[in-house]
Tab-separated table of C-alpha atoms in Angstrom:
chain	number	residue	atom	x	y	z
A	20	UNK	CA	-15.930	35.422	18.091
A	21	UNK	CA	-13.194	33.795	16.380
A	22	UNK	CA	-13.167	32.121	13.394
A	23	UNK	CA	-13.055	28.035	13.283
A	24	UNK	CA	-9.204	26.781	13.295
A	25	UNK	CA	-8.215	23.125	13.100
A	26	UNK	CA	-5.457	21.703	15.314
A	27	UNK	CA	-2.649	23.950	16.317
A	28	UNK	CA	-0.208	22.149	15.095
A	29	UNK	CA	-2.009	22.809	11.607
A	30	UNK	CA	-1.849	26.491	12.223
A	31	UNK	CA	-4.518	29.058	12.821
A	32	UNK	CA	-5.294	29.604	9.045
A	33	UNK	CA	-8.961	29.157	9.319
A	34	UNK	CA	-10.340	26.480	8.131
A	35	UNK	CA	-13.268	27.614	5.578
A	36	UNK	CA	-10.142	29.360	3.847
A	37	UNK	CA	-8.286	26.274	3.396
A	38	UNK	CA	-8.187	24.807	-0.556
A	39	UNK	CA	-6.928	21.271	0.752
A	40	UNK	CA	-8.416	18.523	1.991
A	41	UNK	CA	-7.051	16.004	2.891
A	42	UNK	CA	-8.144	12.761	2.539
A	43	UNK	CA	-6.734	8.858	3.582
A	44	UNK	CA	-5.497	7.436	0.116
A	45	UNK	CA	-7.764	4.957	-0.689
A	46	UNK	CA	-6.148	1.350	-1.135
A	47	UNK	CA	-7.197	-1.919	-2.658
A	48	UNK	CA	-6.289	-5.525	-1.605
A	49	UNK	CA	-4.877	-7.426	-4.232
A	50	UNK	CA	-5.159	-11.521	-4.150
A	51	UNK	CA	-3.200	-11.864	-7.515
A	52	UNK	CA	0.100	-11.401	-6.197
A	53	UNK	CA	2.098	-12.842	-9.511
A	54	UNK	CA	0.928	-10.070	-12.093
A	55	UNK	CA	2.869	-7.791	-9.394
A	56	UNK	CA	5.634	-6.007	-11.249
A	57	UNK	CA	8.787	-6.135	-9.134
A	58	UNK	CA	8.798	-2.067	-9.229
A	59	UNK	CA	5.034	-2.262	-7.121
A	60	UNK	CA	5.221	-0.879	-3.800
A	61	UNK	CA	2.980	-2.134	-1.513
A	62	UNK	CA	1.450	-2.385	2.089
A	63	UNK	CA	1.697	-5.712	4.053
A	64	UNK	CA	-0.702	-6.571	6.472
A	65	UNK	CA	-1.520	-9.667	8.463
A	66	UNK	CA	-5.008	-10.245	9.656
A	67	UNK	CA	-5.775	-6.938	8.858
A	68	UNK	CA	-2.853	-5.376	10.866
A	69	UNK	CA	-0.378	-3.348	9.263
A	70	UNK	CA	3.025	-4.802	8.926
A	71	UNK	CA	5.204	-3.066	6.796
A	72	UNK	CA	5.423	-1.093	3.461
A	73	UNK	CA	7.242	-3.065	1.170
A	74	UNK	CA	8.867	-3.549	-2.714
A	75	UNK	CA	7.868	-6.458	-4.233
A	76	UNK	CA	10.709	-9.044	-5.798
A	77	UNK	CA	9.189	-12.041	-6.873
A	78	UNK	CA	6.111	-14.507	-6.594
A	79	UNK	CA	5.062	-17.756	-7.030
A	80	UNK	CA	2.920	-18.973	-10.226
A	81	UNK	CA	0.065	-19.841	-7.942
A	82	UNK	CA	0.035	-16.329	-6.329
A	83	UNK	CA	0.054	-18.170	-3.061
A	84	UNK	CA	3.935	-17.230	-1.926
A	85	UNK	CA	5.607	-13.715	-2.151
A	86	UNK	CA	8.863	-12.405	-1.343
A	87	UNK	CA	9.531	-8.687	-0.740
A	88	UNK	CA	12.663	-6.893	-1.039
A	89	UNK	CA	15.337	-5.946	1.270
A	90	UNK	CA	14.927	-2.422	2.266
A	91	UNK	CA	16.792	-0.118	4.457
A	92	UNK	CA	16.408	-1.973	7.933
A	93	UNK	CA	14.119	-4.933	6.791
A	94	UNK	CA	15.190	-7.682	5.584
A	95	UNK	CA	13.720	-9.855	2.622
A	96	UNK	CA	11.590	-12.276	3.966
A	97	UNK	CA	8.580	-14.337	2.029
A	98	UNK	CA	5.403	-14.592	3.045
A	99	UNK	CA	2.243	-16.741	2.305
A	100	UNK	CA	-1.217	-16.234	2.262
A	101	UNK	CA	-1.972	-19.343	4.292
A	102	UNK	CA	-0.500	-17.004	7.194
A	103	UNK	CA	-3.024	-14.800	7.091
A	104	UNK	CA	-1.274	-11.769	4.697
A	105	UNK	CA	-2.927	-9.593	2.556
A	106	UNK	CA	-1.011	-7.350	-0.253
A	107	UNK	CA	-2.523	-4.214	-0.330
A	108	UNK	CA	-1.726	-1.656	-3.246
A	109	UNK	CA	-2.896	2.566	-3.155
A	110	UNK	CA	-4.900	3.690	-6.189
A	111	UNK	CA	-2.216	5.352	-8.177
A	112	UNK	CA	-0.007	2.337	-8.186
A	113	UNK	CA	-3.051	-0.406	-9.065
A	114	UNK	CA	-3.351	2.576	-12.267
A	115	UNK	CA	0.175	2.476	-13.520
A	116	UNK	CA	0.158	-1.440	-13.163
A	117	UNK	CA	-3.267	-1.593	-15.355
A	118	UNK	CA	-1.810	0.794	-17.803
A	119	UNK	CA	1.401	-0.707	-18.223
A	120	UNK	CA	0.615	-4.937	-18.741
């Protein structure tokens, strides 16, 4: 018998050889949208639904109101929490913030 392989498209290298593993990076919601430096990257989603991946530029005081960056295609547009959207930030990003206040 043959050994286990994973997906074809990942190639036949079996898979107990493999050293990586990959795994989804873990992200954090973030409700404190003002401490955001404008150099964050971050995902947008709207009641829970992914909208886009976006830079942030600037919020309001009150962390209620953010507006993201232009970017290739997209446009800069604000958006408010009292829509429904949630700033979500990966793990290595939320450490460089923390590190660098």
């Amino acid at each position: 018998m043959n050994a286990p392989t994973a997906h074809a498209a990942a190639g036949s290298f079996p898979i107990e050889r493999r050293t990586f593993t990959p795994h989804p990076p873990q992200s954090y919601r973030l409700d404190d949208w003002f401490h955001l430096p404008t150099t964050a990257t971050v995902e947008i989603r709207r009641n829970g639904t992914y909208v886009r991946t976006a830079r942030i530029e600037d919020a309001t005081p009150d962390s209620r109101i953010l507006w993201l960056a232009p970017e290739g295609v997209d446009s800069r547009i604000l958006i408010d929490k009292l829509d429904g959207y949630e700033v979500w930030i990966d793990a290595e990003q939320l450490y460089y913030i923390q590190q660098h206040r």
